[in-house]
Short mmCIF file of C-alpha atoms in Angstrom, two decimals:
data_model
loop_
_atom_site.label_atom_id
_atom_site.label_comp_id
_atom_site.label_asym_id
_atom_site.label_seq_id
_atom_site.Cartn_x
_atom_site.Cartn_y
_atom_site.Cartn_z
CA UNK A 98 0.00 0.00 0.00
CA UNK A 99 1.37 3.45 -0.86
CA UNK A 100 0.38 4.57 2.65
CA UNK A 101 2.60 2.01 4.36
CA UNK A 102 6.27 2.69 5.08
CA UNK A 103 8.86 0.34 3.65
CA UNK A 104 11.70 -0.69 5.90
CA UNK A 105 10.53 0.69 9.25
CA UNK A 106 12.40 -1.07 12.03
CA UNK A 107 15.07 -2.33 9.65
CA UNK A 108 18.62 -1.08 10.24
CA UNK A 109 20.22 0.76 7.36
CA UNK A 110 17.11 1.10 5.22
CA UNK A 111 16.77 4.34 3.25
CA UNK A 112 14.22 6.08 1.05
CA UNK A 113 11.18 4.84 2.97
CA UNK A 114 7.73 6.04 2.02
CA UNK A 115 6.63 8.72 4.52
CA UNK A 116 3.46 8.00 6.46
CA UNK A 117 1.80 8.78 9.78
CA UNK A 118 2.73 6.71 12.80
CA UNK A 119 -0.72 5.17 13.02
CA UNK A 120 -0.01 3.32 9.76
CA UNK A 121 3.37 2.07 10.94
CA UNK A 122 4.12 -1.59 10.23
CA UNK A 123 6.32 -3.47 12.67
CA UNK A 124 8.59 -6.34 11.80
CA UNK A 125 7.20 -9.69 12.95
CA UNK A 126 9.42 -11.95 15.10
CA UNK A 127 11.16 -13.71 12.22
CA UNK A 128 14.74 -14.85 12.64
CA UNK A 129 17.64 -12.72 11.41
CA UNK A 130 19.85 -13.91 8.58
CA UNK A 131 23.12 -15.52 9.75
CA UNK A 132 26.33 -16.37 7.92
CA UNK A 133 25.51 -20.05 8.37
CA UNK A 134 22.26 -19.49 6.44
CA UNK A 135 24.12 -17.91 3.53
CA UNK A 136 26.61 -20.77 3.59
CA UNK A 137 23.79 -23.32 3.33
CA UNK A 138 22.28 -21.57 0.31
CA UNK A 139 25.68 -21.27 -1.39
CA UNK A 140 26.15 -25.02 -1.03
CA UNK A 141 22.66 -25.61 -2.39
CA UNK A 142 22.99 -23.35 -5.42
CA UNK A 143 26.61 -22.30 -6.05
CA UNK A 144 26.96 -19.06 -7.99
CA UNK A 145 23.28 -18.22 -7.68
CA UNK A 146 23.32 -16.49 -4.29
CA UNK A 147 23.47 -12.68 -4.39
CA UNK A 148 24.69 -10.86 -1.28
CA UNK A 149 26.50 -7.64 -2.25
CA UNK A 150 24.69 -4.42 -1.34
CA UNK A 151 24.84 -2.98 -4.87
CA UNK A 152 23.97 -6.34 -6.44
CA UNK A 153 20.93 -6.77 -4.17
CA UNK A 154 19.73 -3.18 -4.57
CA UNK A 155 17.76 -3.65 -7.85
CA UNK A 156 15.74 -6.45 -6.23
CA UNK A 157 14.94 -4.25 -3.21
CA UNK A 158 13.41 -1.39 -5.18
CA UNK A 159 10.13 -1.54 -7.11
CA UNK A 160 9.76 -0.46 -10.76
CA UNK A 161 8.36 2.96 -9.85
CA UNK A 162 11.20 3.46 -7.33
CA UNK A 163 8.66 4.42 -4.68
CA UNK A 164 9.16 1.42 -2.36
CA UNK A 165 12.35 -0.04 -0.94
CA UNK A 166 13.07 -3.08 1.19
CA UNK A 167 16.20 -4.09 3.07
CA UNK A 168 16.88 -7.62 1.90
CA UNK A 169 20.49 -8.73 2.23
CA UNK A 170 20.11 -11.92 0.20
CA UNK A 171 18.71 -12.88 -3.20
CA UNK A 172 18.37 -16.55 -4.16
CA UNK A 173 18.01 -17.71 -7.78
CA UNK A 174 16.83 -21.33 -7.91
CA UNK A 175 16.52 -23.12 -11.24
CA UNK A 176 14.25 -26.02 -10.29
CA UNK A 177 11.20 -26.76 -8.20
CA UNK A 178 13.34 -29.04 -6.03
CA UNK A 179 15.63 -26.12 -5.17
CA UNK A 180 12.68 -23.90 -4.32
CA UNK A 181 11.38 -26.68 -2.09
CA UNK A 182 14.71 -26.99 -0.26
CA UNK A 183 14.95 -23.21 0.21
CA UNK A 184 11.46 -22.87 1.64
CA UNK A 185 11.85 -25.93 3.87
CA UNK A 186 15.04 -24.48 5.33
CA UNK A 187 13.47 -21.03 5.82
CA UNK A 188 10.43 -22.61 7.43
CA UNK A 189 12.56 -24.51 9.92
CA UNK A 190 14.70 -21.43 10.64
CA UNK A 191 11.70 -19.04 10.74
CA UNK A 192 13.21 -16.83 8.02
CA UNK A 193 10.83 -14.59 6.06
CA UNK A 194 10.76 -14.96 2.27
CA UNK A 195 9.63 -12.58 -0.49
CA UNK A 196 8.92 -14.29 -3.86
CA UNK A 197 9.81 -12.08 -6.83
CA UNK A 198 9.30 -12.45 -10.56
CA UNK A 199 10.17 -9.71 -13.05
CA UNK A 200 9.67 -6.96 -10.42
CA UNK A 201 7.45 -4.98 -12.79
CA UNK A 202 4.61 -4.48 -10.32
CA UNK A 203 3.42 -0.94 -9.67
CA UNK A 204 2.13 -1.24 -6.09
CA UNK A 205 5.23 -2.39 -4.21
CA UNK A 206 4.14 -5.99 -3.76
CA UNK A 207 7.21 -7.43 -5.45
CA UNK A 208 9.79 -6.00 -3.04
CA UNK A 209 10.40 -6.75 0.66
CA UNK A 210 8.84 -4.75 3.47
CA UNK A 211 11.81 -5.38 5.77
CA UNK A 212 14.74 -7.79 5.41
CA UNK A 213 13.02 -10.80 3.87
CA UNK A 214 15.06 -13.18 1.71
CA UNK A 215 14.19 -12.51 -1.94
CA UNK A 216 13.41 -15.69 -3.86
CA UNK A 217 13.79 -14.76 -7.54
CA UNK A 218 12.38 -16.93 -10.32
CA UNK A 219 14.61 -15.26 -12.94
CA UNK A 220 16.48 -18.47 -13.78
CA UNK A 221 13.38 -20.69 -13.87
CA UNK A 222 12.83 -19.82 -17.53
CA UNK A 223 12.44 -23.08 -19.42
CA UNK A 224 9.57 -24.15 -21.66
CA UNK A 225 8.65 -27.67 -20.53
CA UNK A 226 6.29 -28.63 -23.35
CA UNK A 227 3.94 -27.30 -26.00
CA UNK A 228 1.10 -29.22 -27.64
CA UNK A 229 0.61 -27.97 -31.21
CA UNK A 230 -2.83 -29.58 -31.43
CA UNK A 231 -4.41 -28.21 -28.26
CA UNK A 232 -2.26 -25.11 -27.88
CA UNK A 233 -1.40 -25.98 -24.28
CA UNK A 234 1.90 -24.55 -23.05
CA UNK A 235 3.68 -25.82 -19.92
CA UNK A 236 6.58 -23.71 -18.70
CA UNK A 237 8.50 -22.64 -15.62
CA UNK A 238 7.27 -19.62 -13.71
CA UNK A 239 10.25 -17.40 -14.55
CA UNK A 240 9.61 -17.34 -18.30
CA UNK A 241 9.33 -13.77 -19.58
CA UNK A 242 5.93 -13.14 -21.17
CA UNK A 243 7.32 -11.68 -24.39
CA UNK A 244 9.62 -14.65 -24.95
CA UNK A 245 6.69 -16.99 -24.45
CA UNK A 246 4.68 -14.92 -26.93
CA UNK A 247 7.45 -15.21 -29.52
CA UNK A 248 7.79 -18.95 -28.89
CA UNK A 249 4.09 -19.78 -29.35
CA UNK A 250 3.74 -17.40 -32.31
CA UNK A 251 6.30 -19.50 -34.15
CA UNK A 252 3.94 -22.44 -33.60
CA UNK A 253 0.90 -20.50 -34.90
CA UNK A 254 -0.54 -19.50 -31.50
CA UNK A 255 -0.54 -16.47 -29.19
CA UNK A 256 -0.47 -16.02 -25.43
CA UNK A 257 -3.93 -15.18 -24.04
CA UNK A 258 -2.26 -12.46 -21.95
CA UNK A 259 -0.58 -9.27 -23.15
CA UNK A 260 0.81 -6.49 -20.96
CA UNK A 261 2.81 -3.31 -21.38
CA UNK A 262 5.49 -4.92 -19.17
CA UNK A 263 5.66 -8.07 -21.29
CA UNK A 264 9.36 -7.56 -22.00
CA UNK A 265 10.23 -8.04 -18.31
CA UNK A 266 7.33 -9.61 -16.41
CA UNK A 267 7.29 -13.34 -15.59
CA UNK A 268 4.35 -15.65 -16.26
CA UNK A 269 4.45 -16.85 -12.65
CA UNK A 270 4.09 -13.28 -11.41
CA UNK A 271 1.29 -12.71 -13.91
CA UNK A 272 -0.58 -15.67 -12.47
CA UNK A 273 0.22 -14.77 -8.85
CA UNK A 274 -1.28 -11.31 -9.37
CA UNK A 275 -4.08 -12.50 -11.68
CA UNK A 276 -3.01 -9.96 -14.29
CA UNK A 277 -5.71 -8.86 -16.71
CA UNK A 278 -3.96 -7.08 -19.52
CA UNK A 279 -4.83 -5.99 -23.03
CA UNK A 280 -6.46 -9.22 -24.26
CA UNK A 281 -8.84 -9.97 -21.40
CA UNK A 282 -11.81 -8.67 -23.42
CA UNK A 283 -11.28 -11.39 -26.02
CA UNK A 284 -9.73 -14.31 -24.16
CA UNK A 285 -10.89 -13.85 -20.58
CA UNK A 286 -8.94 -13.84 -17.33
CA UNK A 287 -6.14 -16.14 -16.20
CA UNK A 288 -8.65 -17.99 -14.01
CA UNK A 289 -10.03 -19.42 -17.23
CA UNK A 290 -6.91 -19.85 -19.36
CA UNK A 291 -4.58 -21.28 -16.69
CA UNK A 292 -5.15 -25.05 -16.69
CA UNK A 293 -2.71 -26.08 -13.98
CA UNK A 294 0.01 -24.96 -11.59
CA UNK A 295 2.95 -26.41 -9.75
CA UNK A 296 3.39 -24.69 -6.39
CA UNK A 297 5.76 -25.02 -3.44
CA UNK A 298 4.11 -24.33 -0.09
CA UNK A 299 5.71 -22.47 2.82
CA UNK A 300 6.97 -25.63 4.51
CA UNK A 301 8.71 -26.77 1.32
CA UNK A 302 6.16 -29.36 0.21
CA UNK A 303 5.37 -29.34 -3.50
CA UNK A 304 1.82 -29.33 -4.83
CA UNK A 305 1.51 -30.76 -8.33
CA UNK A 306 -1.64 -29.45 -10.00
CA UNK A 307 0.05 -29.06 -13.37
CA UNK A 308 -2.85 -30.43 -15.39
CA UNK A 309 -2.90 -30.05 -19.15
CA UNK A 310 -6.60 -30.84 -19.51
CA UNK A 311 -9.21 -28.19 -20.22
CA UNK A 312 -11.78 -30.10 -18.22
CA UNK A 313 -11.02 -31.89 -14.97
CA UNK A 314 -13.91 -32.70 -12.63
CA UNK A 315 -11.99 -35.12 -10.41
CA UNK A 316 -11.87 -32.91 -7.32
CA UNK A 317 -11.15 -29.49 -5.93
CA UNK A 318 -9.76 -26.88 -8.32
CA UNK A 319 -6.84 -26.02 -6.03
CA UNK A 320 -5.00 -23.91 -8.59
CA UNK A 321 -7.62 -21.18 -8.21
CA UNK A 322 -6.40 -20.57 -4.65
CA UNK A 323 -3.00 -19.52 -5.96
CA UNK A 324 -4.16 -17.38 -8.90
CA UNK A 325 -4.12 -13.88 -7.45
CA UNK A 326 -2.66 -14.99 -4.09
CA UNK A 327 0.51 -12.87 -4.66
CA UNK A 328 2.84 -15.46 -3.17
CA UNK A 329 1.11 -15.56 0.22
CA UNK A 330 0.05 -19.22 -0.01
CA UNK A 331 3.00 -20.63 -1.94
CA UNK A 332 5.51 -19.99 -4.69
CA UNK A 333 4.33 -20.81 -8.22
CA UNK A 334 7.09 -22.73 -10.00
CA UNK A 335 5.38 -23.91 -13.23
CA UNK A 336 2.29 -23.01 -15.25
CA UNK A 337 0.09 -24.83 -17.73
CA UNK A 338 -1.81 -22.35 -19.90
CA UNK A 339 -4.15 -22.57 -22.90
CA UNK A 340 -2.99 -20.53 -25.89
CA UNK A 341 -5.44 -19.47 -28.64
CA UNK A 342 -4.54 -19.83 -32.29
CA UNK A 343 -2.85 -16.79 -33.75
CA UNK A 344 -5.36 -14.66 -35.66
CA UNK A 345 -4.72 -14.27 -39.38
CA UNK A 346 -6.15 -10.77 -39.57
CA UNK A 347 -5.42 -7.98 -37.06
CA UNK A 348 -6.72 -4.42 -37.29
CA UNK A 349 -6.08 -1.52 -34.94
CA UNK A 350 -8.08 1.72 -34.85
CA UNK A 351 -7.06 4.80 -32.87
CA UNK A 352 -9.96 7.23 -32.45
CA UNK A 353 -10.73 10.56 -30.81
CA UNK A 354 -13.84 11.16 -28.68
CA UNK A 355 -15.12 14.46 -27.26
CA UNK A 356 -16.30 13.12 -23.88
CA UNK A 357 -16.16 10.05 -21.69
CA UNK A 358 -19.85 9.47 -22.42
CA UNK A 359 -18.89 9.23 -26.09
CA UNK A 360 -16.16 6.73 -25.14
CA UNK A 361 -18.81 4.58 -23.46
CA UNK A 362 -21.26 4.91 -26.37
CA UNK A 363 -18.49 3.97 -28.78
CA UNK A 364 -17.76 0.89 -26.68
CA UNK A 365 -21.42 -0.17 -26.75
CA UNK A 366 -21.60 0.31 -30.52
CA UNK A 367 -18.24 -1.41 -30.96
CA UNK A 368 -19.34 -4.55 -29.10
CA UNK A 369 -22.62 -4.69 -30.99
CA UNK A 370 -21.11 -4.29 -34.46
CA UNK A 371 -17.75 -6.06 -34.11
CA UNK A 372 -18.90 -8.92 -31.91
CA UNK A 373 -16.58 -11.92 -31.88
CA UNK A 374 -13.64 -10.19 -33.60
CA UNK A 375 -13.26 -7.46 -30.94
CA UNK A 376 -10.07 -8.23 -29.00
CA UNK A 377 -9.21 -5.00 -27.16
CA UNK A 378 -10.79 -1.69 -26.20
CA UNK A 379 -8.51 0.79 -24.44
CA UNK A 380 -9.08 4.41 -23.46
CA UNK A 381 -6.87 7.31 -22.35
CA UNK A 382 -7.43 10.99 -21.68
CA UNK A 383 -5.71 13.95 -23.31
CA UNK A 384 -3.35 14.45 -20.35
CA UNK A 385 -1.96 10.94 -20.92
CA UNK A 386 -1.35 11.75 -24.57
CA UNK A 387 0.34 15.02 -23.66
CA UNK A 388 2.77 13.19 -21.34
CA UNK A 389 3.53 10.47 -23.90
CA UNK A 390 4.27 13.05 -26.57
CA UNK A 391 6.38 15.26 -24.29
CA UNK A 392 8.49 12.63 -22.54
CA UNK A 393 8.67 9.80 -25.07
CA UNK A 394 8.56 11.87 -28.27
CA UNK A 395 5.75 9.76 -29.72
CA UNK A 396 3.26 11.46 -32.05
CA UNK A 397 -0.48 11.04 -31.86
CA UNK A 398 -2.27 10.53 -35.18
CA UNK A 399 -5.34 12.26 -33.71
CA UNK A 400 -4.88 15.79 -32.44
CA UNK A 401 -6.72 17.88 -29.85
CA UNK A 402 -9.18 15.34 -28.50
CA UNK A 403 -10.26 15.15 -24.83
CA UNK A 404 -10.31 11.32 -24.99
CA UNK A 405 -8.83 8.59 -27.17
CA UNK A 406 -9.76 4.97 -27.70
CA UNK A 407 -7.71 2.14 -29.19
CA UNK A 408 -9.67 -0.72 -30.70
CA UNK A 409 -8.17 -3.99 -31.89
CA UNK A 410 -9.91 -6.68 -33.89
CA UNK A 411 -8.52 -10.13 -34.61
CA UNK A 412 -9.98 -12.91 -36.69
CA UNK A 413 -9.40 -15.47 -39.42
CA UNK A 414 -10.72 -13.60 -42.47
CA UNK A 415 -9.21 -10.21 -43.32
CA UNK A 416 -11.94 -9.28 -45.82
CA UNK A 417 -14.71 -10.10 -43.37
CA UNK A 418 -13.00 -8.30 -40.48
CA UNK A 419 -12.16 -5.16 -42.46
CA UNK A 420 -15.74 -4.94 -43.72
CA UNK A 421 -17.10 -5.13 -40.17
CA UNK A 422 -14.57 -2.58 -38.94
CA UNK A 423 -15.35 -0.19 -41.81
CA UNK A 424 -19.09 -0.44 -41.10
CA UNK A 425 -18.46 0.32 -37.44
CA UNK A 426 -16.20 3.28 -38.21
CA UNK A 427 -18.75 4.71 -40.65
CA UNK A 428 -21.47 4.42 -38.02
CA UNK A 429 -19.25 5.95 -35.34
CA UNK A 430 -18.39 8.97 -37.52
CA UNK A 431 -21.90 9.54 -38.86
CA UNK A 432 -23.43 9.38 -35.38
CA UNK A 433 -20.83 11.76 -33.96
CA UNK A 434 -19.27 9.27 -31.54
CA UNK A 435 -15.75 9.87 -32.88
CA UNK A 436 -14.28 12.97 -34.49
CA UNK A 437 -11.12 11.63 -36.11
CA UNK A 438 -9.09 8.48 -36.29
CA UNK A 439 -6.45 6.27 -37.83
CA UNK A 440 -6.63 2.60 -38.83
CA UNK A 441 -3.89 0.03 -39.34
CA UNK A 442 -5.10 -3.00 -41.27
CA UNK A 443 -1.92 -4.96 -41.83
CA UNK A 444 -0.14 -6.84 -39.05
CA UNK A 445 3.31 -6.04 -40.44
CA UNK A 446 2.42 -2.37 -40.72
CA UNK A 447 1.08 -2.39 -37.16
CA UNK A 448 4.34 -3.82 -35.87
CA UNK A 449 6.40 -1.53 -38.11
CA UNK A 450 4.34 1.43 -36.91
CA UNK A 451 2.83 2.36 -40.29
CA UNK A 452 -0.86 3.02 -40.58
CA UNK A 453 -3.61 4.35 -42.84
CA UNK A 454 -6.13 7.10 -42.31
CA UNK A 455 -9.82 6.37 -42.65
CA UNK A 456 -9.62 7.09 -46.37
CA UNK A 457 -6.68 4.63 -46.51
CA UNK A 458 -4.05 7.09 -47.73
CA UNK A 459 -0.58 6.35 -46.38
CA UNK A 460 0.10 8.31 -43.21
CA UNK A 461 3.23 9.07 -41.21
CA UNK A 462 4.58 6.26 -39.03
CA UNK A 463 2.60 6.01 -35.80
CA UNK A 464 3.11 3.50 -33.03
CA UNK A 465 -0.52 2.94 -32.17
CA UNK A 466 -0.13 0.42 -29.38
CA UNK A 467 2.88 2.24 -27.95
CA UNK A 468 0.71 5.30 -27.37
CA UNK A 469 -1.28 3.22 -24.93
CA UNK A 470 1.30 0.77 -23.56
CA UNK A 471 3.92 3.38 -22.66
CA UNK A 472 1.71 5.71 -20.62
CA UNK A 473 3.05 4.29 -17.35
CA UNK A 474 6.60 4.93 -18.54
CA UNK A 475 5.72 8.51 -19.46
CA UNK A 476 4.23 9.11 -16.01
CA UNK A 477 7.49 8.21 -14.29
CA UNK A 478 9.18 11.16 -16.03
CA UNK A 479 6.88 13.53 -14.14
CA UNK A 480 8.10 12.50 -10.68
CA UNK A 481 6.68 10.28 -7.95
CA UNK A 482 3.68 8.29 -9.17
CA UNK A 483 0.72 6.94 -7.23
CA UNK A 484 -0.85 4.46 -9.61
CA UNK A 485 -4.00 2.49 -8.90
CA UNK A 486 -5.51 -0.45 -10.75
CA UNK A 487 -9.20 -0.16 -9.96
CA UNK A 488 -12.41 -2.00 -10.76
CA UNK A 489 -15.55 0.11 -11.05
CA UNK A 490 -18.69 -0.01 -13.18
CA UNK A 491 -17.56 1.45 -16.50
CA UNK A 492 -20.11 4.28 -16.36
CA UNK A 493 -18.52 5.51 -13.10
CA UNK A 494 -14.88 4.90 -14.00
CA UNK A 495 -13.83 8.39 -15.03
CA UNK A 496 -15.75 10.03 -12.17
CA UNK A 497 -12.87 8.93 -9.95
CA UNK A 498 -10.41 10.90 -12.06
CA UNK A 499 -12.45 14.11 -12.00
CA UNK A 500 -13.13 13.77 -8.26
CA UNK A 501 -9.46 13.19 -7.40
CA UNK A 502 -8.43 16.01 -9.71
CA UNK A 503 -10.80 18.38 -7.90
CA UNK A 504 -9.75 17.15 -4.45
CA UNK A 505 -5.99 17.46 -5.01
CA UNK A 506 -5.99 20.63 -7.07
CA UNK A 507 -2.47 22.03 -7.42
CA UNK A 508 -0.99 19.45 -5.02
CA UNK A 509 -0.68 16.97 -7.90
CA UNK A 510 1.21 17.69 -11.12
CA UNK A 511 -1.15 15.43 -13.05
CA UNK A 512 -4.21 13.27 -12.42
CA UNK A 513 -4.86 11.03 -15.41
CA UNK A 514 -7.13 8.16 -16.39
CA UNK A 515 -6.56 5.32 -18.83
CA UNK A 516 -6.94 1.55 -19.02
CA UNK A 517 -8.73 -1.55 -20.23
CA UNK A 518 -12.31 -0.35 -20.54
CA UNK A 519 -13.30 -3.74 -21.92
CA UNK A 520 -12.86 -5.34 -18.50
#
């Protein structure tokens, strides 16, 4: 929580988050790390024990650099058996442990509060198996999402999850935080696409629920306990996940709307007219666009609009999909839902950042998805960021932005709103 200090009661900790004393968190009576503990871990995993202050520092600080722990030890196991041995030892010694994946979280949950041992999954990065018929991928928890995406794309499939942090985040961390991401509208949440998990519990015992079946009615669905548990019930070491077939036709539209009500109306019309091919619906306000343009030097294809939406369609028939998208865009313009926009209708052009205007004349190179995915990065250039991932009825979503903006006034440099409206 941004209101909770990091490192209170921990000798030598710096850069804690200021807070009132009534929110102070005290260190629980866990044991302190001893040289004999470090020696045990070095025997268990030679060369994969990190102890130097500078070497440990990146693991102690969150991505936004707003939270800092005081861990003195980072462990990098490569197998489930090693994770089991580490946790069994820590359980017997009463040593606190902080599981960590790619450390891309934005709420401080990936870094220690005090001096916990950091258990990093960075070296647990192997693909175990992939079934080209069913599209079921089994891999270790430390696999980076983007590398998994590239791997399954070569087989004709895609990951059901896509995030702005895909170049660094780990699939185990995605599952542990029940990440939603850019494709939830089309493929659903991880609670539906994750088929099985392998987990090591706090006492070191391993729980093998690594099923590769879409339907299994033989007992309790224990994996659901660990999806979204954030490492509090056990450490996820392997994941079995269902990957959809890669769509043959992908279209991206970037549109301008004059109000949030128009954003919502556009979403309603979009779902009704695009139906099964709609794969993403993202929105952002003009302040987001201003920050992206100023700090990242990206150019918006749509100028001077209070709100922007990014729509992606994906399907198996490019002619069919483009016809549906064109009909929607015509309806949106005629009815006054959108004022301007740009469309990319070729996957290679989307990735190469080339796009076409509504009348299909060649436009300057625009990175459509980058305008949305890199907002968080742009915010960090403004200073300290308080970022919240919230769930509200869509009609009320932007009310929070206007209310906070009014409440804070000049005390905040920026108050912005953006996200996955399709959720």
